[in-house]
């Protein structure tokens, strides 16, 4: 497909589309004022949507240039389609497709390095956003800062700002340094990656890179960066499945033209941002984004209620022989599980976040959507890494709080969830977990179910929970029903 392909999606095709299918803005009226690293499906279904609506509702020319750190194919596909693509919302009452027009440029980070740096130094560009996954930050597991020994980072530091930089952190640091040297106005660098404290993590990585560089003016750059660059923390939420052939066919049928970059998503989306911007930004709040003093309560609510419920549904649904989240919600226990887990965990959440009861209502609606085929096995993957964040801190807090009460610790839903996870660790071959073999071996070395649970928790590094006899016994007591395919709440 190319930009003049009469059968493909591009600007020339827009007049032939029904008005409801066209972008909310005229792409030709936009200019690059936002640079985004990582133009994958999530960005195109999330931040790009908010930015398009901000431009449409204000008439301000908020356009995005997307920078692909690795995928030259994505850049070619965007350019071939004049950076247009469609989003199909998977709704229970029928799909809704529309073309999005907020992306106005596409660059490959390596081959187009000069153009990327020029945009980062451009006074008109006042916002940089990123969706590069946690791996893209090259954080040290021991310090939380930039891992200066990582091969790509070390290579970037040797290459210098004019060399072939391959990491997003290196390219961003070099571009911001050029901006600081030019005396350009303030800018916001907004991490939209799914990790706690993402703004602080990105800020530290960039500062660590500059500090470790051989640039003679690095001290002045660090001082100027502290004055002119902010790194707001954010929480992003929308389920965006990988695009398959059926999705491409759905988009083509709706549009009447081919779209090689079609994305799909659930109707729900959320964006919470720390209100620390000092430079002009798109008024994303016009499309529902929240600007708050502290995103931590929202981050923890998402982690413990949404992600925690997701994992619980996945492991218990798999034990019951189910395949998707929607199938699990259709059982007589799925909705009760979500609401019960949210109620149990709610006391561990800080004030200032969303209402847990209303949040649980939203989760039930989202998870029940039959148009979203969200696979339990996908959600349950890498569980030894996920549940240590999603369940165990809340479990510790709740059991510690109630240990001195006459009834003792009462955490039945988290115990049931742990039993669902434990049940699925028996067979290493059926698991994608990095600790799968170690976990499966726990079943052969113990004589009693409670001892197996104890060994499994030790693999997670949760020695304190493994030594809690009442917890391991309660989890073990749940296993016979799960072995029979029954989930009892």
XYZ file of C-alpha atoms in Angstrom:
489
model
C 0.000 0.000 0.000
C 1.194 3.540 -0.675
C -0.140 7.035 -0.039
C -1.710 7.147 -3.498
C -3.261 3.655 -3.294
C -6.949 4.111 -4.250
C -7.899 1.021 -2.205
C -5.929 1.891 0.914
C -6.528 4.273 3.793
C -4.887 7.671 3.296
C -5.893 11.328 3.201
C -7.150 11.032 -0.356
C -9.601 8.352 0.794
C -11.159 10.452 3.567
C -13.764 12.257 1.428
C -15.113 8.872 0.329
C -15.758 7.781 3.925
C -19.045 8.396 5.699
C -18.763 11.411 8.035
C -19.055 9.209 11.138
C -15.969 7.274 10.022
C -13.708 10.302 9.435
C -11.241 11.765 11.954
C -12.549 14.277 14.461
C -9.976 16.757 13.119
C -8.536 17.696 9.743
C -5.016 16.170 9.875
C -3.762 18.847 7.458
C -4.589 21.522 10.047
C -2.353 19.993 12.740
C 1.324 20.624 13.505
C 3.762 18.556 15.526
C 3.503 19.767 19.103
C 3.788 16.341 20.749
C 6.540 13.769 20.143
C 5.699 10.194 21.073
C 8.158 7.297 21.455
C 6.591 3.893 20.820
C 3.692 4.110 18.333
C 2.287 0.676 19.107
C -1.360 -0.295 19.329
C -1.820 0.983 22.879
C -0.656 4.509 22.082
C -2.831 4.637 18.975
C -5.873 3.491 20.977
C -5.182 5.692 23.993
C -3.039 8.870 24.077
C -3.557 9.591 20.372
C -7.323 9.501 20.931
C -7.165 11.972 23.825
C -4.925 14.280 21.786
C -7.227 14.191 18.773
C -10.194 15.142 20.928
C -8.191 17.949 22.575
C -7.436 19.391 19.135
C -11.003 18.894 17.898
C -12.622 20.580 20.893
C -10.299 23.589 21.030
C -9.256 24.123 17.414
C -5.628 24.114 18.567
C -3.218 22.268 16.200
C -2.101 19.502 18.585
C -0.468 16.979 16.245
C 1.791 14.042 17.131
C 4.967 12.833 15.457
C 5.449 9.186 16.354
C 8.987 7.852 16.819
C 9.518 4.102 16.522
C 12.546 2.944 18.551
C 12.965 -0.258 16.527
C 10.187 -1.023 14.075
C 10.952 0.553 10.716
C 7.966 -1.417 9.426
C 5.567 0.586 11.594
C 7.080 3.827 10.295
C 6.709 2.698 6.672
C 3.116 1.630 7.286
C 2.260 4.956 8.918
C 3.845 6.934 6.091
C 2.087 4.798 3.482
C -1.249 5.736 5.071
C -0.455 9.427 5.678
C -0.254 8.416 9.361
C -3.981 7.578 9.420
C -5.368 4.431 11.025
C -8.674 3.212 12.404
C -9.772 2.275 15.892
C -12.592 -0.218 16.388
C -14.228 -0.230 19.791
C -15.420 -3.714 20.678
C -18.822 -3.092 22.220
C -21.392 -5.668 23.338
C -23.995 -3.956 21.113
C -21.758 -3.934 18.026
C -18.358 -2.680 16.891
C -17.777 1.028 16.193
C -14.972 2.013 13.815
C -13.512 5.457 13.149
C -10.324 6.846 11.599
C -7.951 8.718 13.933
C -6.082 11.752 12.579
C -3.900 13.108 15.402
C -0.660 11.470 14.208
C 0.901 13.695 11.542
C 4.443 12.344 11.260
C 6.408 9.104 11.673
C 10.145 8.738 12.280
C 12.482 5.814 12.890
C 14.626 6.635 15.913
C 17.909 5.469 14.382
C 17.776 6.481 10.711
C 15.883 9.707 11.492
C 17.917 10.685 14.569
C 18.613 14.223 13.329
C 14.916 14.853 12.734
C 14.041 13.442 16.168
C 16.595 15.706 17.858
C 15.344 18.710 15.898
C 11.806 18.102 17.137
C 12.929 17.630 20.737
C 14.673 21.014 20.514
C 11.766 22.705 18.695
C 10.104 25.383 20.900
C 6.709 24.403 19.438
C 7.078 20.906 20.880
C 6.156 21.117 24.553
C 5.179 17.513 25.321
C 6.954 14.172 24.871
C 5.069 10.958 25.672
C 6.369 7.395 25.850
C 4.997 3.851 25.652
C 8.163 1.777 25.367
C 7.395 -0.883 28.061
C 9.352 -1.166 31.289
C 12.213 -2.877 29.435
C 12.824 0.332 27.506
C 13.977 2.097 30.677
C 16.943 -0.262 31.271
C 16.543 0.006 35.037
C 18.919 -1.700 37.425
C 17.162 -4.305 39.566
C 19.340 -3.377 42.536
C 19.256 0.439 42.389
C 16.150 1.295 40.364
C 18.242 3.745 38.348
C 19.663 3.385 34.859
C 21.681 0.179 34.416
C 24.924 1.635 33.089
C 26.309 -1.867 32.538
C 23.513 -2.896 30.159
C 25.007 -3.392 26.707
C 22.806 -0.913 24.803
C 23.200 1.773 27.481
C 26.979 1.366 27.653
C 27.163 1.546 23.861
C 25.114 4.748 23.798
C 27.346 6.369 26.405
C 30.435 5.587 24.333
C 28.759 6.787 21.123
C 28.008 10.259 22.467
C 25.109 12.494 21.362
C 26.156 12.461 17.700
C 26.570 8.685 17.556
C 24.101 5.942 16.635
C 22.062 5.911 19.855
C 19.839 2.840 20.171
C 18.079 3.335 23.521
C 15.109 5.621 24.020
C 16.702 6.946 27.211
C 19.893 7.855 25.320
C 18.060 9.470 22.412
C 15.768 11.377 24.761
C 18.669 12.555 26.931
C 20.605 13.753 23.869
C 17.571 15.553 22.446
C 16.741 17.232 25.729
C 20.386 18.266 26.108
C 20.235 19.947 22.707
C 17.050 21.693 23.827
C 18.706 22.902 27.033
C 21.731 24.202 25.106
C 19.433 26.113 22.758
C 17.572 27.714 25.643
C 14.232 26.402 24.391
C 11.169 26.779 26.643
C 10.068 24.216 29.257
C 8.809 20.793 28.223
C 6.959 17.881 29.858
C 8.177 14.299 29.369
C 5.287 11.959 30.150
C 5.806 8.249 30.718
C 2.674 6.265 29.899
C 4.233 2.899 30.702
C 2.637 0.541 33.165
C 4.853 0.776 36.240
C 4.543 2.440 39.610
C 6.201 5.841 39.833
C 6.787 5.921 36.078
C 7.541 9.649 35.999
C 10.215 9.430 38.688
C 11.672 6.306 37.042
C 12.009 8.065 33.681
C 13.426 11.211 35.269
C 16.076 9.211 37.081
C 17.033 7.248 33.954
C 17.491 10.423 31.901
C 19.448 12.191 34.640
C 21.622 9.101 35.193
C 22.441 9.001 31.484
C 23.464 12.665 31.371
C 25.474 12.285 34.574
C 27.339 9.260 33.159
C 27.997 10.913 29.783
C 31.287 12.497 28.742
C 29.581 15.756 27.707
C 31.709 18.632 29.007
C 28.607 20.676 29.860
C 26.702 17.870 31.575
C 26.495 19.723 34.902
C 24.913 22.739 33.235
C 22.509 20.470 31.330
C 21.451 18.764 34.571
C 20.856 22.126 36.241
C 18.855 23.431 33.298
C 16.879 20.159 33.053
C 15.893 20.457 36.707
C 14.464 23.906 35.931
C 12.873 23.335 32.521
C 11.789 19.663 32.264
C 9.063 17.958 34.280
C 8.345 14.222 34.360
C 4.705 13.797 35.504
C 3.603 10.421 36.819
C 0.631 8.816 35.058
C -1.765 5.889 35.177
C -3.116 4.582 31.879
C -5.839 1.994 31.387
C -7.481 0.454 28.362
C -7.560 -3.142 27.174
C -6.087 -3.172 23.654
C -5.773 -6.708 22.257
C -3.278 -7.595 19.560
C -4.720 -6.972 16.089
C -5.531 -10.141 14.166
C -6.643 -10.858 10.616
C -10.288 -10.773 11.690
C -9.769 -7.256 13.081
C -8.230 -6.080 9.803
C -11.186 -7.554 7.942
C -13.648 -5.831 10.295
C -11.950 -2.470 9.745
C -11.865 -2.923 5.964
C -15.562 -3.832 5.908
C -16.487 -0.775 7.971
C -14.288 1.667 6.030
C -14.488 0.297 2.509
C -10.678 0.609 2.233
C -7.746 -1.385 3.545
C -6.145 -0.330 6.834
C -2.891 -2.112 7.633
C -2.646 -0.344 11.006
C -6.121 -0.992 12.412
C -6.328 -1.287 16.200
C -9.114 -2.435 18.491
C -9.937 -1.679 22.108
C -12.595 -1.893 24.766
C -14.931 1.112 25.164
C -13.432 1.992 28.563
C -10.308 4.140 28.822
C -8.705 6.089 31.643
C -5.756 8.475 31.925
C -4.693 9.975 35.248
C -1.828 12.488 35.212
C 0.115 14.281 37.918
C -0.758 17.953 37.615
C 2.823 19.236 37.431
C 2.963 20.598 33.875
C 4.791 23.901 33.433
C 4.563 24.086 29.640
C 1.561 24.211 27.269
C -0.127 20.826 26.832
C -3.182 19.426 25.080
C -6.285 19.883 27.269
C -6.749 16.133 27.587
C -9.235 16.696 30.412
C -11.793 17.733 27.776
C -11.925 14.047 26.849
C -12.034 12.788 30.421
C -8.398 12.662 31.544
C -7.879 13.437 35.224
C -5.198 15.802 36.527
C -4.480 15.152 40.194
C -1.800 16.156 42.716
C -0.785 12.513 43.333
C -1.472 9.544 41.047
C -0.333 6.953 43.618
C -3.864 6.170 44.931
C -5.029 5.556 41.355
C -1.962 3.438 40.602
C -2.507 1.255 43.665
C -6.240 0.941 42.988
C -5.562 -0.247 39.468
C -2.863 -2.670 40.622
C -4.824 -4.243 43.460
C -8.390 -4.100 42.145
C -8.167 -4.328 38.342
C -4.925 -6.299 37.978
C -5.624 -8.261 41.157
C -9.104 -9.252 39.964
C -7.777 -10.076 36.515
C -5.237 -12.502 37.959
C -7.803 -14.069 40.294
C -10.272 -14.596 37.452
C -7.522 -16.024 35.248
C -6.236 -18.650 37.693
C -9.635 -19.702 39.005
C -11.168 -19.662 35.520
C -8.415 -21.922 34.217
C -9.012 -24.298 37.125
C -12.692 -24.390 36.111
C -11.798 -25.177 32.482
C -12.690 -21.763 31.031
C -10.907 -19.778 28.308
C -11.727 -16.064 28.480
C -12.515 -13.363 31.023
C -16.011 -12.882 29.564
C -16.751 -16.611 29.959
C -15.579 -16.417 33.553
C -17.849 -13.443 34.294
C -20.751 -15.436 32.829
C -20.417 -18.086 35.578
C -22.427 -17.897 38.782
C -19.256 -16.931 40.695
C -17.349 -14.564 38.383
C -19.033 -11.301 39.309
C -19.172 -12.272 42.981
C -15.431 -12.922 42.929
C -14.643 -9.476 41.497
C -16.868 -7.644 43.952
C -15.694 -9.709 46.928
C -12.016 -9.224 46.129
C -12.473 -5.469 45.682
C -14.328 -5.244 49.015
C -11.674 -7.304 50.792
C -8.732 -5.287 49.431
C -10.373 -1.826 49.623
C -9.199 -1.141 53.214
C -5.563 -1.277 51.993
C -6.051 1.564 49.487
C -5.039 5.143 50.328
C -7.508 8.009 50.363
C -7.751 10.237 47.323
C -8.319 7.565 44.691
C -11.441 6.264 42.967
C -14.317 4.871 45.002
C -13.710 1.094 45.305
C -17.401 0.184 44.971
C -17.864 2.255 41.793
C -14.545 0.917 40.501
C -15.782 -2.649 41.023
C -18.984 -1.769 39.122
C -16.864 -0.617 36.163
C -14.721 -3.767 36.320
C -17.770 -6.023 36.118
C -19.053 -4.191 33.032
C -15.618 -4.263 31.372
C -14.881 -7.903 32.153
C -18.352 -9.060 31.065
C -18.006 -7.576 27.548
C -18.294 -10.623 25.224
C -16.764 -8.673 22.339
C -13.422 -8.636 24.186
C -11.838 -12.075 23.853
C -9.288 -11.667 26.623
C -7.580 -15.016 27.167
C -7.150 -16.321 30.706
C -3.870 -17.989 29.804
C -2.451 -14.685 28.576
C -3.502 -12.865 31.753
C -2.230 -15.687 33.948
C 1.212 -15.791 32.330
C 4.315 -14.907 34.385
C 2.203 -15.205 37.525
C 5.147 -15.541 39.912
C 6.124 -12.000 38.913
C 2.607 -10.541 38.838
C 0.962 -11.801 42.007
C 3.852 -10.700 44.207
C 2.739 -7.132 43.401
C -0.984 -7.641 42.849
C -1.943 -9.810 45.841
C 0.797 -10.302 48.405
C 1.261 -6.740 49.753
C -2.484 -6.416 50.364
C -2.579 -9.898 51.900
C 0.244 -9.003 54.313
C -1.398 -5.737 55.309
C -4.812 -7.258 55.903
C -3.469 -10.191 57.914
C -1.260 -7.928 59.973
C -4.188 -5.638 60.772
C -6.508 -8.427 61.849
C -4.000 -10.721 63.564
C -4.815 -9.329 67.009
C -8.605 -9.569 66.636
C -10.530 -12.451 68.259
C -11.437 -13.902 64.862
C -7.842 -13.725 63.663
C -6.810 -12.931 60.065
C -9.739 -13.055 57.619
C -8.711 -12.923 53.948
C -10.900 -15.565 52.252
C -10.895 -14.137 48.715
C -7.126 -13.709 48.480
C -6.734 -17.207 49.948
C -9.022 -18.562 47.219
C -7.061 -16.658 44.569
C -3.791 -18.100 45.901
C -5.294 -21.579 45.759
C -6.225 -21.001 42.111
C -2.653 -19.977 41.370
C -1.206 -22.893 43.337
C -3.491 -25.334 41.501
C -2.045 -24.218 38.163
C 1.608 -24.661 39.161
C 1.522 -28.457 39.055
C 2.594 -28.841 35.415
C 5.601 -26.844 34.244
C 5.001 -27.748 30.597
C 1.637 -25.943 30.609
C 3.082 -22.730 32.033
C 4.990 -19.765 30.596
C 6.102 -18.688 34.064
C 9.885 -18.158 34.381
C 9.751 -20.104 37.669
C 7.540 -22.878 36.257
C 9.929 -25.793 36.836
C 10.821 -24.699 40.363
C 7.151 -24.289 41.231
C 6.168 -27.657 39.749
C 8.923 -29.353 41.766
C 7.227 -28.204 44.983
C 4.465 -30.714 44.376
C 6.821 -33.682 44.387
C 8.743 -32.826 47.535
C 5.927 -32.238 50.035
C 3.762 -34.791 51.763
C 0.861 -32.541 52.800
C -0.962 -29.863 50.723
C -0.159 -27.166 53.282
C 3.546 -28.002 52.922
C 3.217 -27.658 49.147
C 1.629 -24.224 49.559
C 4.432 -23.286 51.958
C 7.070 -24.325 49.404
C 5.311 -22.422 46.600
C 5.240 -19.212 48.635
C 8.939 -19.575 49.388
C 9.652 -19.712 45.657
C 7.952 -16.300 45.446
C 10.274 -15.000 48.160
C 7.300 -14.699 50.537
C 8.904 -16.472 53.487
C 6.796 -14.529 55.974
C 3.581 -15.791 54.375
C 4.991 -19.301 54.005
C 5.553 -19.360 57.779
C 1.906 -18.379 58.435
C 0.363 -21.745 59.319
C -3.227 -20.520 59.242
C -2.743 -19.056 55.749
C -1.099 -22.119 54.225
C -3.780 -24.367 55.758
C -6.590 -22.129 54.447
C -5.141 -22.125 50.921
C -4.595 -25.887 51.010
C -8.201 -26.458 52.127
C -9.373 -24.817 48.883
C -7.458 -27.171 46.601
C -9.789 -30.239 46.582
C -12.718 -28.209 45.202
C -10.496 -26.671 42.521
C -9.169 -30.116 41.619
C -12.818 -31.007 40.905
C -13.275 -27.859 38.802
C -15.409 -26.063 41.401
C -14.871 -22.454 42.518
C -16.482 -21.927 45.919
C -16.759 -18.354 47.221
